[in-house]
């Protein structure tokens, strides 16, 4: 009890759950699925999960080499990452998040950010300048997360969570900010998903406002909801690159995106 009084909230809850026997085995839902589908053979279940997630985009054509712009002669200053910016990002890494396939623990990147920022910054700028992304940074540990408490099928009741290398995610954040700075004004005002400081709550408020306004005027309300199966996992990379070019993004960004999406 003395330890609980002095601990932070995360450790407090961990200790309370341990004392009260509330520890949850997160593998239980998938273990139940293995028992139901494969007589308890977890390895067979894992192989089937791998095949399913890999096959989601199997019908799409790989990114064409011809879509890569030529290397720019000069990199604009706005696309050169400063060491101070890298230090800021590394110093604010969440150490409680799991690392990616590279195995670099987040506490190492955060606690030694002042020593690592220089080399990491050089690697980042080289990646942007040469339009090259290390294959290790494009790998991910895929965790199948059940959508329902007791999943009955892999295809309908699970979704993949990708754990990529933290260093890769930091570089992605730089490129993502460059992209949003260029195309943010081109996005629909009613685009609420995948944007900072916009949430599903905003979409619900917007819908309810229009529905109530129509009802107050004596009009009818008709709604159609469309759900795209595996929408984020089934994006055609060739179409995506064409859209980036059509939106007028600089070649240095398009070239880096080609390297990121290839293979």
Short mmCIF file of C-alpha atoms in Angstrom, two decimals:
data_model
loop_
_atom_site.label_atom_id
_atom_site.label_comp_id
_atom_site.label_asym_id
_atom_site.label_seq_id
_atom_site.Cartn_x
_atom_site.Cartn_y
_atom_site.Cartn_z
CA UNK A 1 0.00 0.00 0.00
CA UNK A 2 2.88 2.38 0.71
CA UNK A 3 4.18 1.70 -2.79
CA UNK A 4 0.78 2.42 -4.32
CA UNK A 5 0.60 5.83 -2.63
CA UNK A 6 3.88 6.91 -4.21
CA UNK A 7 3.45 5.34 -7.66
CA UNK A 8 2.30 7.00 -10.86
CA UNK A 9 -1.18 6.22 -12.28
CA UNK A 10 0.09 3.62 -14.77
CA UNK A 11 1.92 1.60 -12.10
CA UNK A 12 -0.97 2.12 -9.66
CA UNK A 13 -3.48 0.49 -11.99
CA UNK A 14 -1.05 -2.30 -12.87
CA UNK A 15 -0.54 -3.09 -9.18
CA UNK A 16 -4.25 -2.90 -8.34
CA UNK A 17 -5.16 -5.30 -11.16
CA UNK A 18 -2.45 -7.68 -10.03
CA UNK A 19 -3.59 -7.62 -6.39
CA UNK A 20 -7.28 -8.03 -7.32
CA UNK A 21 -6.55 -10.72 -9.93
CA UNK A 22 -7.88 -8.62 -12.82
CA UNK A 23 -4.96 -9.27 -15.16
CA UNK A 24 -6.29 -9.95 -18.65
CA UNK A 25 -4.69 -12.36 -21.06
CA UNK A 26 -4.96 -10.48 -24.34
CA UNK A 27 -4.39 -13.65 -26.32
CA UNK A 28 -7.57 -15.30 -25.02
CA UNK A 29 -9.87 -14.16 -27.88
CA UNK A 30 -7.45 -15.44 -30.51
CA UNK A 31 -6.82 -18.62 -28.52
CA UNK A 32 -10.56 -19.23 -28.58
CA UNK A 33 -10.55 -18.67 -32.33
CA UNK A 34 -7.73 -21.20 -32.69
CA UNK A 35 -9.73 -23.73 -30.68
CA UNK A 36 -12.80 -23.12 -32.79
CA UNK A 37 -11.16 -23.22 -36.23
CA UNK A 38 -8.00 -25.29 -35.86
CA UNK A 39 -8.39 -27.57 -32.83
CA UNK A 40 -6.21 -25.28 -30.72
CA UNK A 41 -3.32 -25.07 -33.19
CA UNK A 42 -2.23 -21.43 -32.74
CA UNK A 43 0.50 -21.70 -35.40
CA UNK A 44 -2.05 -22.70 -38.04
CA UNK A 45 -4.22 -19.78 -37.00
CA UNK A 46 -1.22 -17.42 -37.32
CA UNK A 47 -0.49 -18.74 -40.83
CA UNK A 48 -4.10 -18.15 -41.86
CA UNK A 49 -4.05 -14.63 -40.39
CA UNK A 50 -0.85 -13.90 -42.35
CA UNK A 51 -2.35 -15.17 -45.60
CA UNK A 52 -5.54 -13.17 -45.11
CA UNK A 53 -3.84 -9.85 -44.35
CA UNK A 54 -1.34 -10.38 -47.16
CA UNK A 55 -4.09 -11.21 -49.65
CA UNK A 56 -6.22 -8.13 -48.99
CA UNK A 57 -4.37 -6.10 -51.65
CA UNK A 58 -3.20 -9.01 -53.81
CA UNK A 59 -5.38 -7.88 -56.71
CA UNK A 60 -3.69 -4.45 -56.93
CA UNK A 61 -0.80 -3.77 -59.28
CA UNK A 62 2.56 -2.93 -57.67
CA UNK A 63 3.81 0.62 -57.94
CA UNK A 64 5.22 1.28 -61.41
CA UNK A 65 8.86 2.37 -61.65
CA UNK A 66 7.94 4.96 -64.28
CA UNK A 67 5.96 6.91 -61.67
CA UNK A 68 9.14 7.98 -59.85
CA UNK A 69 10.19 11.57 -60.69
CA UNK A 70 13.87 12.24 -61.49
CA UNK A 71 16.09 13.37 -58.60
CA UNK A 72 15.93 17.15 -58.06
CA UNK A 73 19.09 19.16 -58.61
CA UNK A 74 18.55 21.19 -55.44
CA UNK A 75 16.52 20.35 -52.33
CA UNK A 76 14.50 23.39 -51.17
CA UNK A 77 15.32 24.57 -47.67
CA UNK A 78 11.80 23.79 -46.47
CA UNK A 79 12.50 20.08 -47.05
CA UNK A 80 15.75 20.00 -45.08
CA UNK A 81 15.24 18.67 -41.56
CA UNK A 82 17.12 20.44 -38.77
CA UNK A 83 18.85 18.65 -35.94
CA UNK A 84 16.84 20.70 -33.45
CA UNK A 85 13.60 19.40 -34.97
CA UNK A 86 14.83 15.82 -34.69
CA UNK A 87 15.83 16.41 -31.06
CA UNK A 88 12.35 17.75 -30.32
CA UNK A 89 10.66 14.70 -31.88
CA UNK A 90 12.93 12.13 -30.22
CA UNK A 91 12.65 13.74 -26.79
CA UNK A 92 8.86 13.35 -26.90
CA UNK A 93 8.64 9.71 -27.93
CA UNK A 94 6.15 7.70 -25.88
CA UNK A 95 8.28 5.05 -24.17
CA UNK A 96 5.20 2.92 -23.42
CA UNK A 97 4.60 2.17 -27.12
CA UNK A 98 5.99 -1.07 -28.48
CA UNK A 99 8.98 -0.91 -30.86
CA UNK A 100 8.88 -2.17 -34.43
CA UNK A 101 10.82 -4.97 -36.15
CA UNK A 102 14.13 -3.15 -35.67
CA UNK A 103 13.88 -3.85 -31.94
CA UNK A 104 15.11 -0.39 -30.90
CA UNK A 105 13.38 0.38 -27.59
CA UNK A 106 11.67 3.76 -27.40
CA UNK A 107 13.31 4.61 -24.08
CA UNK A 108 16.70 4.43 -25.77
CA UNK A 109 15.67 6.91 -28.47
CA UNK A 110 14.12 9.28 -25.95
CA UNK A 111 16.71 9.16 -23.18
CA UNK A 112 19.68 9.56 -25.53
CA UNK A 113 18.04 11.95 -27.99
CA UNK A 114 20.80 14.56 -27.65
CA UNK A 115 23.42 12.03 -28.77
CA UNK A 116 21.31 10.38 -31.47
CA UNK A 117 19.73 13.46 -33.07
CA UNK A 118 22.78 14.31 -35.21
CA UNK A 119 23.23 10.91 -36.90
CA UNK A 120 19.48 10.39 -37.22
CA UNK A 121 19.07 13.84 -38.78
CA UNK A 122 21.79 13.01 -41.35
CA UNK A 123 20.03 9.75 -42.24
CA UNK A 124 16.68 11.53 -42.57
CA UNK A 125 18.01 14.21 -44.90
CA UNK A 126 19.83 11.61 -46.99
CA UNK A 127 16.61 9.63 -47.31
CA UNK A 128 14.72 12.70 -48.53
CA UNK A 129 17.51 13.88 -50.83
CA UNK A 130 18.09 10.50 -52.50
CA UNK A 131 14.45 9.36 -52.46
CA UNK A 132 15.38 6.16 -50.65
CA UNK A 133 13.68 4.44 -47.71
CA UNK A 134 15.47 1.52 -45.99
CA UNK A 135 13.57 -1.74 -46.35
CA UNK A 136 13.78 -2.21 -42.59
CA UNK A 137 11.70 0.92 -42.13
CA UNK A 138 8.95 -0.50 -44.35
CA UNK A 139 8.58 -3.68 -42.34
CA UNK A 140 5.96 -4.06 -39.61
CA UNK A 141 4.95 -6.44 -36.87
CA UNK A 142 1.28 -7.10 -37.57
CA UNK A 143 -0.95 -7.66 -34.55
CA UNK A 144 -4.45 -9.02 -35.28
CA UNK A 145 -6.83 -7.19 -32.95
CA UNK A 146 -10.32 -8.66 -32.49
CA UNK A 147 -13.19 -6.33 -33.38
CA UNK A 148 -15.58 -8.18 -31.09
CA UNK A 149 -15.12 -9.87 -27.67
CA UNK A 150 -15.50 -13.38 -29.09
CA UNK A 151 -14.34 -13.43 -32.74
CA UNK A 152 -15.81 -16.14 -34.94
CA UNK A 153 -13.87 -15.55 -38.17
CA UNK A 154 -10.53 -14.04 -39.14
CA UNK A 155 -11.89 -12.14 -42.14
CA UNK A 156 -14.79 -10.34 -40.46
CA UNK A 157 -13.76 -10.10 -36.82
CA UNK A 158 -10.12 -8.95 -36.86
CA UNK A 159 -8.20 -5.90 -37.99
CA UNK A 160 -4.43 -5.45 -38.34
CA UNK A 161 -2.40 -3.07 -36.20
CA UNK A 162 1.02 -2.42 -37.73
CA UNK A 163 3.98 -1.76 -35.43
CA UNK A 164 6.65 -0.11 -37.55
CA UNK A 165 10.05 1.22 -36.55
CA UNK A 166 9.81 4.33 -34.39
CA UNK A 167 12.55 6.10 -36.37
CA UNK A 168 10.51 5.52 -39.51
CA UNK A 169 7.39 6.99 -37.90
CA UNK A 170 9.32 10.09 -36.87
CA UNK A 171 10.49 10.65 -40.45
CA UNK A 172 6.95 10.00 -41.70
CA UNK A 173 5.73 12.76 -39.39
CA UNK A 174 8.06 15.26 -41.10
CA UNK A 175 6.94 14.23 -44.59
CA UNK A 176 3.31 14.18 -43.50
CA UNK A 177 3.53 17.74 -42.22
CA UNK A 178 5.04 18.87 -45.54
CA UNK A 179 2.19 17.20 -47.42
CA UNK A 180 -0.53 18.68 -45.23
CA UNK A 181 1.02 22.14 -45.52
CA UNK A 182 0.74 21.89 -49.29
CA UNK A 183 -2.66 20.22 -49.76
CA UNK A 184 -4.50 21.01 -46.51
CA UNK A 185 -6.60 23.72 -48.17
CA UNK A 186 -7.59 21.31 -50.97
CA UNK A 187 -9.30 18.84 -48.65
CA UNK A 188 -13.06 18.80 -48.20
CA UNK A 189 -14.24 20.71 -45.13
CA UNK A 190 -16.32 17.67 -44.22
CA UNK A 191 -13.34 15.33 -44.19
CA UNK A 192 -13.20 14.33 -40.54
CA UNK A 193 -11.13 11.14 -40.59
CA UNK A 194 -7.32 10.88 -40.44
CA UNK A 195 -6.87 14.60 -39.79
CA UNK A 196 -5.43 16.24 -36.70
CA UNK A 197 -7.96 17.75 -34.29
CA UNK A 198 -10.87 16.25 -36.23
CA UNK A 199 -12.88 13.37 -34.84
CA UNK A 200 -15.91 11.20 -35.53
CA UNK A 201 -17.76 13.35 -33.00
CA UNK A 202 -17.46 16.29 -35.40
CA UNK A 203 -18.97 14.18 -38.18
CA UNK A 204 -21.89 13.19 -35.93
CA UNK A 205 -22.52 16.81 -34.89
CA UNK A 206 -22.43 17.92 -38.54
CA UNK A 207 -24.90 15.22 -39.60
CA UNK A 208 -27.28 15.92 -36.73
CA UNK A 209 -27.21 19.65 -37.51
CA UNK A 210 -28.31 19.08 -41.10
CA UNK A 211 -30.92 16.50 -40.10
CA UNK A 212 -32.45 18.73 -37.44
CA UNK A 213 -32.38 21.74 -39.77
CA UNK A 214 -34.25 19.75 -42.43
CA UNK A 215 -36.84 18.46 -39.94
CA UNK A 216 -37.40 21.98 -38.57
CA UNK A 217 -38.22 23.08 -42.12
CA UNK A 218 -40.66 20.22 -42.62
CA UNK A 219 -38.36 18.42 -45.05
CA UNK A 220 -37.57 14.72 -45.15
CA UNK A 221 -34.22 13.20 -44.27
CA UNK A 222 -32.71 10.30 -46.19
CA UNK A 223 -29.32 8.87 -45.23
CA UNK A 224 -27.04 6.37 -46.91
CA UNK A 225 -24.07 4.87 -45.09
CA UNK A 226 -21.38 3.17 -47.17
CA UNK A 227 -18.64 1.05 -45.60
CA UNK A 228 -15.65 0.24 -47.80
CA UNK A 229 -14.23 -3.16 -46.85
CA UNK A 230 -10.54 -2.86 -45.87
CA UNK A 231 -10.54 0.74 -47.11
CA UNK A 232 -7.12 1.68 -45.70
CA UNK A 233 -5.49 -1.65 -46.58
CA UNK A 234 -6.82 -1.68 -50.14
CA UNK A 235 -5.45 1.56 -51.56
CA UNK A 236 -4.02 1.41 -55.09
CA UNK A 237 -0.57 2.97 -54.79
CA UNK A 238 -0.49 3.98 -58.46
CA UNK A 239 -3.73 5.93 -58.06
CA UNK A 240 -2.46 7.45 -54.82
CA UNK A 241 0.72 8.73 -56.50
CA UNK A 242 -1.29 10.14 -59.41
CA UNK A 243 -3.41 12.08 -56.92
CA UNK A 244 -0.33 13.46 -55.15
CA UNK A 245 1.03 14.67 -58.48
CA UNK A 246 -2.35 16.15 -59.45
CA UNK A 247 -2.43 18.07 -56.17
CA UNK A 248 0.85 19.72 -57.15
CA UNK A 249 3.18 18.23 -54.56
CA UNK A 250 6.89 18.88 -55.23
CA UNK A 251 8.87 16.12 -56.92
CA UNK A 252 11.06 15.64 -53.84
CA UNK A 253 8.01 14.54 -51.82
CA UNK A 254 6.54 12.41 -54.62
CA UNK A 255 9.90 10.73 -55.12
CA UNK A 256 10.18 9.90 -51.41
CA UNK A 257 6.60 8.59 -51.35
CA UNK A 258 7.39 6.30 -54.30
CA UNK A 259 10.32 4.87 -52.36
CA UNK A 260 8.18 4.47 -49.25
CA UNK A 261 5.35 2.66 -51.04
CA UNK A 262 7.46 0.44 -53.30
CA UNK A 263 7.93 -3.21 -52.16
#
